Structure formats: structure tokens, C-alpha cells
Coordinates of C-alpha atoms and ligand atoms in Angstrom, one line a residue:
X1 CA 0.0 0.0 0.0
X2 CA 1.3 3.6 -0.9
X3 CA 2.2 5.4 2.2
X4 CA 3.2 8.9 2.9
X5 CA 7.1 9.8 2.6
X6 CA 8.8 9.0 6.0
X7 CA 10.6 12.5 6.8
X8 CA 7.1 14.4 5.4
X9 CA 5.4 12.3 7.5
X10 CA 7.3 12.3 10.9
X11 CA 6.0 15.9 11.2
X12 CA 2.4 15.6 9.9
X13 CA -0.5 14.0 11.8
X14 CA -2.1 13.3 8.7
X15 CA -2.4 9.2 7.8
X16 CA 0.6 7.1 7.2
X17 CA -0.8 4.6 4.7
X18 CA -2.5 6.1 1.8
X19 CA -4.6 2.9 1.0
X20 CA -5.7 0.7 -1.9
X21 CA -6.6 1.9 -5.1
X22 CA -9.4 0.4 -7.2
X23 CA -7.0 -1.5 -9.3
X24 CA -4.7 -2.4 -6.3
X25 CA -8.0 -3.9 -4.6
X26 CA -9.2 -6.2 -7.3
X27 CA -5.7 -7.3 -8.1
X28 CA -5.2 -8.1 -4.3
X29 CA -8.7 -9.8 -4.4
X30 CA -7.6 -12.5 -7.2
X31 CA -5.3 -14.0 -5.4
X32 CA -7.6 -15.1 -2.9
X33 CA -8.0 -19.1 -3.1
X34 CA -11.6 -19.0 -1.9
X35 CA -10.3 -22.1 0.4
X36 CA -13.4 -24.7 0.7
X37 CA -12.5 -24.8 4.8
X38 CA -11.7 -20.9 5.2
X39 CA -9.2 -20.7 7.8
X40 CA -9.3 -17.2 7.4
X41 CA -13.0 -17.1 8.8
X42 CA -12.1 -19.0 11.8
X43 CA -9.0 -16.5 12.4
X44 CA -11.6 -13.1 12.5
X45 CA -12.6 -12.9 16.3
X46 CA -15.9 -11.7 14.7
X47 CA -16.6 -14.5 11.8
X48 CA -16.5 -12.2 8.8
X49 CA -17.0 -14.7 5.9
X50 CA -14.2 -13.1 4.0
X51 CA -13.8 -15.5 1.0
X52 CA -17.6 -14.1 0.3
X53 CA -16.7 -10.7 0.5
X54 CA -13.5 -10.8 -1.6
X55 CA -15.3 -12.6 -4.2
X56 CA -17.6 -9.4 -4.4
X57 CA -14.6 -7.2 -4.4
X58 CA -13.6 -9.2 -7.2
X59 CA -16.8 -9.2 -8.9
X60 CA -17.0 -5.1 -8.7
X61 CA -19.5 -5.4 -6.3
X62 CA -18.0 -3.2 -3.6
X63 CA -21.7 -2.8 -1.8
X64 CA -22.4 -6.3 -1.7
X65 CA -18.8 -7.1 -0.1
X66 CA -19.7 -3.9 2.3
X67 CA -22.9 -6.0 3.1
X68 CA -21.1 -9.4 3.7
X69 CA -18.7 -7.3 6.4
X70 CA -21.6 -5.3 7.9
X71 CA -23.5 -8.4 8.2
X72 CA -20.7 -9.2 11.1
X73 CA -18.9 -6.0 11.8
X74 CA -20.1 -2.4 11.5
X75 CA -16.5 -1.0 11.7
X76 CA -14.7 -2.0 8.4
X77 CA -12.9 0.8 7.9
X78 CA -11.2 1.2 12.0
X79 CA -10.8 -2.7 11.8
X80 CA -9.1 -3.2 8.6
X81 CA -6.5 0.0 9.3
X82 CA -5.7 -1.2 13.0
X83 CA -6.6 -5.0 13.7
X84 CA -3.4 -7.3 13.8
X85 CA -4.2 -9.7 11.5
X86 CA -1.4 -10.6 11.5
X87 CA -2.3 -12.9 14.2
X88 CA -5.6 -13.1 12.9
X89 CA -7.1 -14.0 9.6
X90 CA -3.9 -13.2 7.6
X91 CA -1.8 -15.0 10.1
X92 CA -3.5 -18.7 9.1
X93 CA -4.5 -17.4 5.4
X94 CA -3.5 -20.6 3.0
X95 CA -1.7 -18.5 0.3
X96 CA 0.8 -17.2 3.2
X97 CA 2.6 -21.3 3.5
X98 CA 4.1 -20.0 0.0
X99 CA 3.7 -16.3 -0.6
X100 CA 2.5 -12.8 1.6
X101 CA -1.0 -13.7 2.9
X102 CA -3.6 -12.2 1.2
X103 CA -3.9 -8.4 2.5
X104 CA -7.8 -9.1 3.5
X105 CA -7.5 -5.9 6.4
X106 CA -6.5 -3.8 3.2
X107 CA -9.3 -5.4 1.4
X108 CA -11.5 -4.7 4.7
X109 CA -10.5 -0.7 4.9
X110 CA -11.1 -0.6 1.1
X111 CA -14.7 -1.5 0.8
X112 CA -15.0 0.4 4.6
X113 CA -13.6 3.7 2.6
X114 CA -15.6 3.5 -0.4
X115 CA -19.1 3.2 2.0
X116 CA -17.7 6.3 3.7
X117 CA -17.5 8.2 0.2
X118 CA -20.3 6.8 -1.2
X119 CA -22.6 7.3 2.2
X120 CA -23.7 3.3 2.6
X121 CA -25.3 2.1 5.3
X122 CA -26.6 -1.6 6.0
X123 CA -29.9 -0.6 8.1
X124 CA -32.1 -4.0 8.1
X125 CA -36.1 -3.6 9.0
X126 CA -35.9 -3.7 12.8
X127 CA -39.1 -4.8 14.5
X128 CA -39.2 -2.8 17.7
X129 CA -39.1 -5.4 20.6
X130 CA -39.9 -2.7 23.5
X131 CA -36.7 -3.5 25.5
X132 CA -34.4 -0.5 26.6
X133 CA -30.8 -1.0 27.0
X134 CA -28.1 1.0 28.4
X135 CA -24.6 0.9 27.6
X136 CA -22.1 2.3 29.6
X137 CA -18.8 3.5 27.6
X138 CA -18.7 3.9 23.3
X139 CA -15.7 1.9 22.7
X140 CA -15.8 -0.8 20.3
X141 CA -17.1 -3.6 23.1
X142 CA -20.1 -1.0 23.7
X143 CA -20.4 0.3 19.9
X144 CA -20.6 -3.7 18.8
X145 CA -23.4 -4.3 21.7
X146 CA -25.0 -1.7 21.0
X147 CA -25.6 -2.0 16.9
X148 CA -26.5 -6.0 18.0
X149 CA -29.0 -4.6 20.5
X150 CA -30.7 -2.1 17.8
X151 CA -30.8 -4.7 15.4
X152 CA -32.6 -7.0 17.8
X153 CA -35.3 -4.4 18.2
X154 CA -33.7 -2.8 21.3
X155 CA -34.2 1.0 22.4
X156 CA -30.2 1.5 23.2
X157 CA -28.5 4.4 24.5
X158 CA -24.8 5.0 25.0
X159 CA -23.4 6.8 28.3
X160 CA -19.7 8.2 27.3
X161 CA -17.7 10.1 29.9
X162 CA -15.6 12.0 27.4
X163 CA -17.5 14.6 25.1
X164 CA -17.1 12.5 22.1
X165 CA -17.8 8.8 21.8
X166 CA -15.8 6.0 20.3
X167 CA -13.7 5.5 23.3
X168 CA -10.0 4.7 22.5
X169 CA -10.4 4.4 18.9
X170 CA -11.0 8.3 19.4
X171 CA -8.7 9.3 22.2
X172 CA -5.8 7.1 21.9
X173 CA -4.9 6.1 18.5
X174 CA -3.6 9.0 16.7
X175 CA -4.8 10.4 13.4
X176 CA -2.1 9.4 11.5
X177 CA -3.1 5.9 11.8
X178 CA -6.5 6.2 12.5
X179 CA -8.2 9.3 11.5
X180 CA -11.2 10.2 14.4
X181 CA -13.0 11.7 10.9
X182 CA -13.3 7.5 10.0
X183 CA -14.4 6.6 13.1
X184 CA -16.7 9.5 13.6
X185 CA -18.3 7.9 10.2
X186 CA -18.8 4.8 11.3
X187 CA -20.2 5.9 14.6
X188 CA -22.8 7.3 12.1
X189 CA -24.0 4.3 10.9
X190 CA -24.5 3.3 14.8
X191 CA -26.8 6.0 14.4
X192 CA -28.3 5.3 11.4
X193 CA -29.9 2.2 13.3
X194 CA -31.4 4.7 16.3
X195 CA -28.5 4.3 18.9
X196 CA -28.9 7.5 21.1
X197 CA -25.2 8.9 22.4
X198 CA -25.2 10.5 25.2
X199 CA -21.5 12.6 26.3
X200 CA -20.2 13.9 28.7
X201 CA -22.0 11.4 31.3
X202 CA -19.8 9.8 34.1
X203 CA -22.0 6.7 35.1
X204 CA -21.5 5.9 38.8
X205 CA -20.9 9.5 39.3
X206 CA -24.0 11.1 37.8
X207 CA -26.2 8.0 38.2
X208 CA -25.6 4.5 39.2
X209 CA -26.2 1.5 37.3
X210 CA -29.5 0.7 40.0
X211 CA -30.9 3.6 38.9
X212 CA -30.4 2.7 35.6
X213 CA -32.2 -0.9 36.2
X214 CA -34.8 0.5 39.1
X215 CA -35.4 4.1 37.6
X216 CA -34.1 5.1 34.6
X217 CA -36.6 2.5 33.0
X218 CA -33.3 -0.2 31.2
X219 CA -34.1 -3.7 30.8
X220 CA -30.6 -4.5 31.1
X221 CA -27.0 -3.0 31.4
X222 CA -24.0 -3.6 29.2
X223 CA -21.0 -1.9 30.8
X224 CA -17.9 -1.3 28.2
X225 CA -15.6 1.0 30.4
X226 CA -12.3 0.0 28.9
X227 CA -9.3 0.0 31.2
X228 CA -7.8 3.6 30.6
X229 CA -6.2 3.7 34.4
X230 CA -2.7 4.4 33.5
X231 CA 0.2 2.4 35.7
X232 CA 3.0 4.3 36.8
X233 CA 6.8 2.9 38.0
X234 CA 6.8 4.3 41.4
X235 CA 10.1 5.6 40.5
X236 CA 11.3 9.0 42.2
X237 CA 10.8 12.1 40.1
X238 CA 7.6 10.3 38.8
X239 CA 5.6 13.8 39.7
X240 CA 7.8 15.8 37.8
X241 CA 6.3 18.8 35.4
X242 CA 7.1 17.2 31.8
X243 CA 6.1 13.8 33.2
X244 CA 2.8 12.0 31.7
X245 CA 1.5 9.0 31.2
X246 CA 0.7 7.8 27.5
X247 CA -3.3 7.3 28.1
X248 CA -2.9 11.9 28.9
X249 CA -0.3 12.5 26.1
X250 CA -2.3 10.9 23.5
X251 CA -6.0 12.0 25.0
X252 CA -4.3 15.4 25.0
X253 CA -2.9 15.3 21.0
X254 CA -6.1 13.0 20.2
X255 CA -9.0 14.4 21.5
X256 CA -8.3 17.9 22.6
X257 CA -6.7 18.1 19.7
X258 CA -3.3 19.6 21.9
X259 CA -1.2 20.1 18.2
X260 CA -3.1 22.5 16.9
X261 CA -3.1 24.9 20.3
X262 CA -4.0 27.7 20.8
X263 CA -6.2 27.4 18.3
X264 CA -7.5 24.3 20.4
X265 CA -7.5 25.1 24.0
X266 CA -5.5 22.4 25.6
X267 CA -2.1 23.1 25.5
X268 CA 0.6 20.1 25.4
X269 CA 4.4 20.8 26.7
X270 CA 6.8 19.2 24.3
X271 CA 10.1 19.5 24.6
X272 CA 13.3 18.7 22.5
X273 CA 14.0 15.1 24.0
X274 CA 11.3 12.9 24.3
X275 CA 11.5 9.4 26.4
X276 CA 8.8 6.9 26.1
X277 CA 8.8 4.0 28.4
X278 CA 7.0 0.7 27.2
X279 CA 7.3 -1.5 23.9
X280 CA 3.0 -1.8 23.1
X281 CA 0.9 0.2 21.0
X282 CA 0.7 2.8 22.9
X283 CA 4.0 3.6 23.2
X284 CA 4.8 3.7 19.7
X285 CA 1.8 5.8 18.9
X286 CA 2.9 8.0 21.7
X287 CA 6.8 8.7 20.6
X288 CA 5.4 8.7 16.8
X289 CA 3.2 12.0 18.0
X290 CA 5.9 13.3 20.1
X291 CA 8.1 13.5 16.6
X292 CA 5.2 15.3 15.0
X293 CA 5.2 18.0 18.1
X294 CA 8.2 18.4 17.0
X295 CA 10.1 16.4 19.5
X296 CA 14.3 16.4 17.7
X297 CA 14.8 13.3 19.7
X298 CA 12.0 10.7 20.5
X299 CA 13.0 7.3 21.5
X300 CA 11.3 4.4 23.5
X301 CA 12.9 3.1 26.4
X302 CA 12.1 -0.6 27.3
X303 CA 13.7 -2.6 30.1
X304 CA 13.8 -6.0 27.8
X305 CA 14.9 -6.6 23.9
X306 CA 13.4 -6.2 20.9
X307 CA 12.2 -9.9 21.0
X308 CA 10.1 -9.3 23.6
X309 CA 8.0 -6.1 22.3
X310 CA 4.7 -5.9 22.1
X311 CA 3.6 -3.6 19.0
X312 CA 2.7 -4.6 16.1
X313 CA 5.8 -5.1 13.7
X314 CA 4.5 -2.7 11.4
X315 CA 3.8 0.0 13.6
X316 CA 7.5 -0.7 14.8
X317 CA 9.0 -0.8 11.4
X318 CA 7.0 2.9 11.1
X319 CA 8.6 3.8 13.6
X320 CA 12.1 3.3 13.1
X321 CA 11.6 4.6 9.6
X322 CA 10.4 7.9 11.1
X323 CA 13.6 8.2 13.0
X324 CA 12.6 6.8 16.6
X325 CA 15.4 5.8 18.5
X326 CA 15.3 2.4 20.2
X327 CA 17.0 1.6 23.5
X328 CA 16.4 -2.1 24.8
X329 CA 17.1 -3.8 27.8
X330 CA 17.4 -0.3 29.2
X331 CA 15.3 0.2 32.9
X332 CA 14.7 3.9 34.4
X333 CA 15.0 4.0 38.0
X334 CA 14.6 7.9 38.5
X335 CA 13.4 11.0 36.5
X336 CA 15.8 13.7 37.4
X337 CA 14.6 17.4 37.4
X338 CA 15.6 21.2 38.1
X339 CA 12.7 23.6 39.3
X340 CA 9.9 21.3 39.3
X341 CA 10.5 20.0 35.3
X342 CA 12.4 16.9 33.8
X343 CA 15.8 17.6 33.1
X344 CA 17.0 13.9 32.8
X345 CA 16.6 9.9 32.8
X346 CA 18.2 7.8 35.2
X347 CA 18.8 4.4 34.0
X348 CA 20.5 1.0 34.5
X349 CA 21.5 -1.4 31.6
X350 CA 19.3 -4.6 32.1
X351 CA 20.4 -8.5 30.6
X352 CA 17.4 -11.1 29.9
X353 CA 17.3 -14.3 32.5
X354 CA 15.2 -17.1 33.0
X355 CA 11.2 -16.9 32.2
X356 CA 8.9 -15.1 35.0
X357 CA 5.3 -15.6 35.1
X358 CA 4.5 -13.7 32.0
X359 CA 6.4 -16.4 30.0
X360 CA 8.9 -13.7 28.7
X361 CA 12.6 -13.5 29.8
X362 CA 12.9 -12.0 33.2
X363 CA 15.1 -8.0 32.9
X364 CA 18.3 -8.5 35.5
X365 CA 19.9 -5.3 35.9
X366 CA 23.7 -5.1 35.3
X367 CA 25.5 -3.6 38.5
X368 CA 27.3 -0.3 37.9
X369 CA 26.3 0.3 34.3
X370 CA 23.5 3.5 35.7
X371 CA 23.6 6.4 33.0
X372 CA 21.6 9.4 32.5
X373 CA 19.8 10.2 29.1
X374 CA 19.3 14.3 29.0
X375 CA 15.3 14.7 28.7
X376 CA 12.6 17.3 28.8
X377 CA 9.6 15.0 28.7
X378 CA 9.2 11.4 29.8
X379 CA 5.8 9.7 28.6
X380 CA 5.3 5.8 30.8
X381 CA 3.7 3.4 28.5
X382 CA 3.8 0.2 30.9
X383 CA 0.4 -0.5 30.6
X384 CA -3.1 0.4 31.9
X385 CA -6.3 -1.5 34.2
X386 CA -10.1 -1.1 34.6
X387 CA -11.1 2.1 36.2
X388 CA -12.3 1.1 39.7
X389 CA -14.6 4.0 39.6
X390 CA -17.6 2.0 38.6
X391 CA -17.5 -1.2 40.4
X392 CA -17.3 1.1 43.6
X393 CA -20.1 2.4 42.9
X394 CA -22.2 -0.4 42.0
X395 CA -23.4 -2.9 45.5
X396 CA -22.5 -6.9 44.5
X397 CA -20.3 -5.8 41.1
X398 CA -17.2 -7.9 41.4
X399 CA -13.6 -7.8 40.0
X400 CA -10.3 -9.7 40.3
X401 CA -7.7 -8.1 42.2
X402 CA -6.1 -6.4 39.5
X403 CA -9.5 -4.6 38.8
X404 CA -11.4 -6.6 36.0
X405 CA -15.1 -7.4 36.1
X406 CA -15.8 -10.8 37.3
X407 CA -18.0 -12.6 34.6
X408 CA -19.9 -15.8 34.3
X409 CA -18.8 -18.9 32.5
X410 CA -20.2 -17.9 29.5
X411 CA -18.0 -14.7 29.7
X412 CA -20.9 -12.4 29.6
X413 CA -22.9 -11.3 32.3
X414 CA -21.1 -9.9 35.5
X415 CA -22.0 -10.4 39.4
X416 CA -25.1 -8.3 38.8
X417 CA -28.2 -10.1 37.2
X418 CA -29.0 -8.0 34.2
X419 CA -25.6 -6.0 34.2
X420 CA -23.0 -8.0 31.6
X421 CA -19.6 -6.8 30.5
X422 CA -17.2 -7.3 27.5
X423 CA -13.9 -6.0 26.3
X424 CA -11.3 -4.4 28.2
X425 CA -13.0 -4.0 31.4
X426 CA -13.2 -7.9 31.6
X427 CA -10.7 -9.0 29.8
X428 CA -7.5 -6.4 30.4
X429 CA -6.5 -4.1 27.7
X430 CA -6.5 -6.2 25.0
X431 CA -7.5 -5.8 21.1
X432 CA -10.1 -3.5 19.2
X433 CA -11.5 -6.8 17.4
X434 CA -11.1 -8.9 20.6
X435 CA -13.4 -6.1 22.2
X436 CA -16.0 -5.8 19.1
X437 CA -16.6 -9.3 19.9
X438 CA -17.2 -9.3 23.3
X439 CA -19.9 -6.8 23.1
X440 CA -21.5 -8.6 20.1
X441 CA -21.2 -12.3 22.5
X442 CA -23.2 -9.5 25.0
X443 CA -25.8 -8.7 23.0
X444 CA -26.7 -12.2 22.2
X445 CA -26.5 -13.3 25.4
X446 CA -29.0 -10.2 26.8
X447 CA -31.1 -11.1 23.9
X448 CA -31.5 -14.7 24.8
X449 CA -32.0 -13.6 28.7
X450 CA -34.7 -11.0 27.6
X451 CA -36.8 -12.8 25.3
X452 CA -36.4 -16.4 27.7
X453 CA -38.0 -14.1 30.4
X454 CA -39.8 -12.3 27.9
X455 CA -42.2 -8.9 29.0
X456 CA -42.5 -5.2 27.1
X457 CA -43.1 -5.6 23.4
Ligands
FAD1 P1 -12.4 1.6 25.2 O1 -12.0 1.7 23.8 O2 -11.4 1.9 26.3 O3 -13.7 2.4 25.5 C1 -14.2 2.6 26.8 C2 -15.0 3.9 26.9 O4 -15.7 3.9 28.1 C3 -14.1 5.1 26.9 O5 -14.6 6.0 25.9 C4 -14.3 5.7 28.3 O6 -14.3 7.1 28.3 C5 -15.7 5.2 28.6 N1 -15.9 5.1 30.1 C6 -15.1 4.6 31.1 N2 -15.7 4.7 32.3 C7 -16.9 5.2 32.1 C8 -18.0 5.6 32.9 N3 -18.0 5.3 34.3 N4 -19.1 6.1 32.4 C9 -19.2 6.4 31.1 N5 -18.2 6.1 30.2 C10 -17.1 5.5 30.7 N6 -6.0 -2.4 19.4 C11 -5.9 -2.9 18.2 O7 -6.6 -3.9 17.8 N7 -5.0 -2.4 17.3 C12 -4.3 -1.3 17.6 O8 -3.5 -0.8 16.7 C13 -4.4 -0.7 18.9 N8 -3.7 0.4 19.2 C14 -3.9 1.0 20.4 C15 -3.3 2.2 20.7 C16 -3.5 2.8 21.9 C17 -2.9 4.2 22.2 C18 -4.3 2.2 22.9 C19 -4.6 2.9 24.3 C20 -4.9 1.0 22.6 C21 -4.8 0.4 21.4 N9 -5.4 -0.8 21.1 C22 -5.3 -1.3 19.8 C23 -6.3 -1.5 22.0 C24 -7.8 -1.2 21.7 O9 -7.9 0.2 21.4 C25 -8.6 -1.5 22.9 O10 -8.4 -2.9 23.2 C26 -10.1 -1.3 22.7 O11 -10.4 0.0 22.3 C27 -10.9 -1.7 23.9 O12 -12.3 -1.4 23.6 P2 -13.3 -1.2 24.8 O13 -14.6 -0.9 24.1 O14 -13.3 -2.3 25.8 O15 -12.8 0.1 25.6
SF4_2 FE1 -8.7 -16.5 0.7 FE2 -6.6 -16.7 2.4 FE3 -9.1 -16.9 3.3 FE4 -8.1 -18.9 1.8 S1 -7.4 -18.3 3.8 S2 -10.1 -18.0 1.6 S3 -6.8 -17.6 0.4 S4 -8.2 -15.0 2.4

């Protein structure tokens, strides 16, 4: 796929990969074996029956192949620019034993980009059932619940804390890969099907998820909160001016649109040096935007090697391309500062031992090799949990330690009859797909529940 110019790019939030042209997508869509036992289908976490809609890509018919997605999953054009599939459908696709797998999340973001342009929508006839659901938090766990619960016939709103809904999609990946104008379009068809949003509502702050049951009139509760609680090191300095974590940096540059102050009105302090701490995502998305702050050194500082990193090789391959420095088996032990801002970095040079619990090599640090890297802003990537907020506020909702929901055995409904959960807040930060299907395992679990105890039509 074309993609913008590295050096242009490092200083532009606009998108990285330009996407497939017409003729790119139905050359890409004959090599597709149409397998008889389509591994491919059983490598989507959401069962899109992609040998169908390749074969309508391949046929020209780019709204039927936009049916055979929506049929399954109402965010083609989010999933195929940011699902790894990698490990997913392309990662078991036949044609990859000999050759590159098939490039079905291209194919996926091509037929999601032409619905945007052309202004498709896949609204069945919905016969109203009389059921009202709530759904707490618009990420993708409560966007897929909630387009499975309109099309069951449900009355669905959407409670988002932040003034704009979509959840991470919309605060933490950045423009450059995922442009908020895309998702904004697909929360659009959300509304197309009668999904009310409603912002800037902190549920178990302005009203608790009993009232929602006992007053507010919902059948049942799906609660999608995400786990945007950021971890920090406990190292010294941590409280330093020019210290954030990733989940701020990026809501900052994402959401409040930081880049563009003061014509926005959050402002965002970047300095020349940028360290970002963490090997995900998150962190690569976070020292990517720090280079287009204009950042003259960004680089990520992770306490093991480059075997054991967690982003998605392409994002990492992005950013090395871009400039990013990389500095492995590296730990910080303090953030050094002069008059309440970061001046510096302490760190100690780690080697790998044996395996800990996580499976990956346990970090070792190496006895009199501390150094300082010079620094203005240090940005901790090291991972995030559920928000207790919510299960505090809600009598009999319980979590594991670390703060997930508890859910029943068939992974849906929580410790509170009527109140089920999917995606991050169950499951840990995890995956946009992994999420999408959660919420749509919800919805057909609530719908089951409803209509077995069956009242309002
Ligand atoms: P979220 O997307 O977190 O949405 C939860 C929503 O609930 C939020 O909008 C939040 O404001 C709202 N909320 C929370 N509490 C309340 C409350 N009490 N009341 C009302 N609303 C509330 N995954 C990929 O597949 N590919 C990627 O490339 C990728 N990159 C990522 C980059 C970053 C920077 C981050 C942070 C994550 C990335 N992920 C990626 C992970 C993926 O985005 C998440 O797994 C996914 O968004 C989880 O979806 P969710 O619906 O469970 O929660
Ligand atoms: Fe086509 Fe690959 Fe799926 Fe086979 S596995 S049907 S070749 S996309």
C-alpha cells in the first residue's frame, strides 16, 4: 500500500498509509484461493465470511462485499486500518505457507472507505421489541453491543464520559493511523440504526447502574468501560512537570486536539527530547506523536529486547523509519529534574534471565552500568487496568484483584443479574477486534435472557 514519505510524515498528523486503489484492490482480491475450509473465517474474532466478500470485491460489487462485512462487523474501515491480523485472519490465510497472505485488512479498509465516500449504510427492517438498554462507555465492546441490540429491536443508548464517543479508537490512536473523521463515520451508521449517544456522562458519578435498572426504566446493562487507568513505576521524580503517562499524552494530542493549540485550548508541553517508556501500542503511537510535536529526539525506552515487544511489527518498522530511537534492555530507576521540570533519565542497563510468570525473559539489571539520558519529557507506557470507579459504585459488582469485572462462564454477564460486560473491562487491555466481539457475544446473550423471560413488546 502507498504510504506517505517517512521525513514528510514524521511531522504531519495526517495518515501514514494512503490505501488501496481500485486497481490495487481487485488485483489483491484475485489472489484469494476462496479455500473450501476458510481458515481465514475462523481467524476473524468476529466470523466475517471473508472469502464471500473478496469474491464481491472481485466481482465489482464493492456494496455487496460492504454487506457481507456489515453483516458481522459495522466497523470496516477502523478494523481493517488497525486489527493485527497478522495474528488473525492473515496470520492462518492458505496462500501465506508460499507467498505474503492475502492483505484481506487492506481489502477490509477498502470497501469500509468506499461506504464512507459513497454514504452506505446496511440498516435491516428492525421490528421494535420494546426492551431498553443502556450501555455504559462507546468503545468498540459498547459500539458492537450496541448496533447488536438495535438490530434486535432494542431501544439503546450509549453513556460516554468524554465529550465524544468511540472510546479509545478516538482518544488514543492517533490520526495518522486512524483518522477520528473515519471513526466518527462509522459511529454514524451506529446512528443510522437509532443508537442514542449521550456525552459527557460519568455513570456511577452522575447515576448508578441501580438507577439505571430501578429508575431510569433499562431492561438490562452492558458496561464497556475500557481500562484507561494508567500504571505508573513508582520511581522517584515520577511527579515531575514534563512527566505523563501515555493514556494523557495521547488524549491530549487525540481528543483535545493539543497540536493545533491555541487554536485548540488544551495546551501540550513538548520538549526537544522525548523518552517513552514501554514497547506496546501505545507507546509507539505515543513517541510517533511526540516527533510530530516536533520532538528532535524521540525514543522508547524498554527494560527487555526487541524480541520481547509488544507492538505490532509494522507500527515498529513505522517507527524506526520515522527516526525513533530504540533503547532495549534499558530500565529507568529515577526522572531527574531542576525547578519542578524533567531535566534527565536515570537508567540501569538490564540483561534477559530465565522466564517469570509472563512467560517472557525476566530483565536482571547489570551492576554499575547507571547512565543518564538528557530529557525534557518522559511519557510511561507500561500499561493500563479497569477504572475502579464504577464497580465502587455499583453494590455486589465484582472484580479480580487487579480490577477486571468478574464474569460468568459464558464470559458475559457480570456479578449483577441483568448487568453483563465485554472487552477491556473484563478482559484487560487487549485488542479492538477482541473487544468488538465481546460486546457482540453480550448482546446475544442479553437477547437470549430477555426474550427467555420475555415482558415489554
Ligand atoms: P475503550 O475503547 O477503552 O472504551 C471505553 C469507553 O468507556 C471510553 O470512551 C471511556 O471514556 C468510557 N468510560 C469509562 N468509564 C466510564 C463511565 N464510568 N461512564 C461512562 N463512560 C465511561 N488495538 C488494536 O486492535 N489495534 C491497535 O492498533 C491498537 N492500538 C492501540 C493504541 C492505543 C494508544 C491504545 C490505548 C490502545 C490500542 N489498542 C489497539 C487497544 C484497543 O484500542 C482496545 O483494546 C479497545 O479500544 C478496547 O475497547 P473497549 O470498548 O473495551 O474500551
Ligand atoms: Fe482467501 Fe486466504 Fe481466506 Fe483462503 S485463507 S479464503 S486464500 S483469504
Amino acid at each position: 500500500m502507498r504510504e506517505q514519505d517517512p521525513a514528510e510524515r514524521a511531522r504531519n498528523f495526517l495518515e501514514v498509509a494512503c490505501g488501496y486503489s481500485l486497481e490495487d484492490a481487485l488485483r489483491e482480491s484475485e489472489r484469494c484461493l476462496m479455500c473450501a475450509d476458510e481458515p481465514c473465517v475462523r481467524g476473524c474474532p468476529v466470523s466475517i465470511d471473508i472469502p464471500a466478500f473478496i469474491k464481491q470485491i472481485g466481482e465489482k460489487n464493492f456494496h455487496g462485499a460492504y454487506d457481507v462485512i456489515t453483516n458481522t462487523n459495522l466497523l470496516p474501515a477502523v478494523c481493517g486500518r488497525v486489527c493485527p491480523q497478522e495474528n488473525q485472519c492473515e496470520g492462518v490465510c492458505t496462500v501465506a505457507d508460499s507467498l505474503e497472505p492475502v492483505a484481506i485488512g487492506r481489502l477490509e479498509r477498502f470497501v469500509g472507505d468506499m461506504a464512507i465516500a459513497e454514504g452506505w449504510s446496511n440498516v435491516p427492517y428492525i421490528e421494535p421489541s420494546g426492551f431498553r438498554i443502556g450501555i455504559v462507555g462507546s468503545g468498540p465492546a459498547g459500539m458492537a453491543c450496541a448496533a447488536d441490540m438495535a438490530k434486535a429491536g432494542c431501544d439503546v443508548t450509549v453513556f460516554e464520559a468524554f465529550h465524544e464517543a468511540g472510546g479509545v479508537l478516538k482518544y488514543g490512536i492517533p490520526d495518522f493511523r486512524l483518522p477520528n473523521t473515519v471513526v466518527d463515520a462509522e459511529l454514524g451508521k451506529l446512528i443510522e440504526l437509532g443508537i442514542k449517544f449521550e456525552c459527557d456522562t460519568l455513570v456511577g458519578r452522575l447515576f448508578t447502574i441501580e438507577e439505571m435498572i430501578e429508575e431510569m426504566g433499562f431492561h438490562a446493562v452492558f458496561i464497556g468501560t475500557g481500562a484507561g487507568l494508567p500504571k505508573f513505576m513508582g520511581i522517584p521524580g515520577e511527579s515531575l512537570n514534563g512527566v505523563y503517562s501515555a493514556n494523557e499524552f495521547l488524549t491530549r494530542i487525540n481528543l483535545m486536539q493539543a497540536f493545533d493549540f491555541p487554536n485548540a485550548e488544551t495546551p501540550l508541553k513538548v520538549g526537544k527530547r522525548v523518552a517513552v517508556i514501554g514497547s506496546g501500542n501505545t507507546a509507539m503511537d505515543a513517541v510517533r506523536s511526540a516527533l510530530r510535536l516536533g520532538a528532535e529526539q524521540a525514543m522508547v525506552v524498554y527494560r527487555r529486547s526487541e524480541k520481547e515487544m509488544t507492538a505490532r511489527i509494522e507500527e515498529y518498522e513505522h517507527a524506526i523509519q520515522e527516526g525513533v530511537e530504540f533503547h532495549w534492555l534499558t530500565n529507568p530507576i529515577e526522572v531527574l529534574g531542576e525547578d519542578g521540570w524533567v531535566i534527565g533519565l536515570r537508567c540501569v542497563k538490564m540483561k534477559l534471565g530465565e522466564p517469570d510468570e509472563s512467560g517472557r525473559a525476566r530483565p536482571i539489571p547489570i551492576e554499575g552500568s547507571e547512565f543518564v539520558f538528557p530529557v525534557d519529557n518522559v511519557v510511561l507506557s507500561i500499561g493500563t487496568r479497569p477504572n475502579p470507579l464504577l464497580a465502587k459504585a455499583t453494590p455486589g459488582l465484582k472484580t479480580h484483584s487487579w480490577g477486571g469485572l468478574l464474569v460468568d462462564e459464558r464470559q458475559v454477564e457480570t456479578t449483577v443479574h441483568r448487568v453483563y460486560a465485554g472487552g477491556d473491562a473484563v478482559t484487560g487491555a487487549a485488542t479492538v477486534i477482541l473487544a468488538a466481539g465481546a460486546g457482540k457475544r453480550a448482546a446475544e446473550a442479553i437477547h437470549a435472557d430477555l426474550s427467555g423471560g420475555a415482558e415489554p413488546h
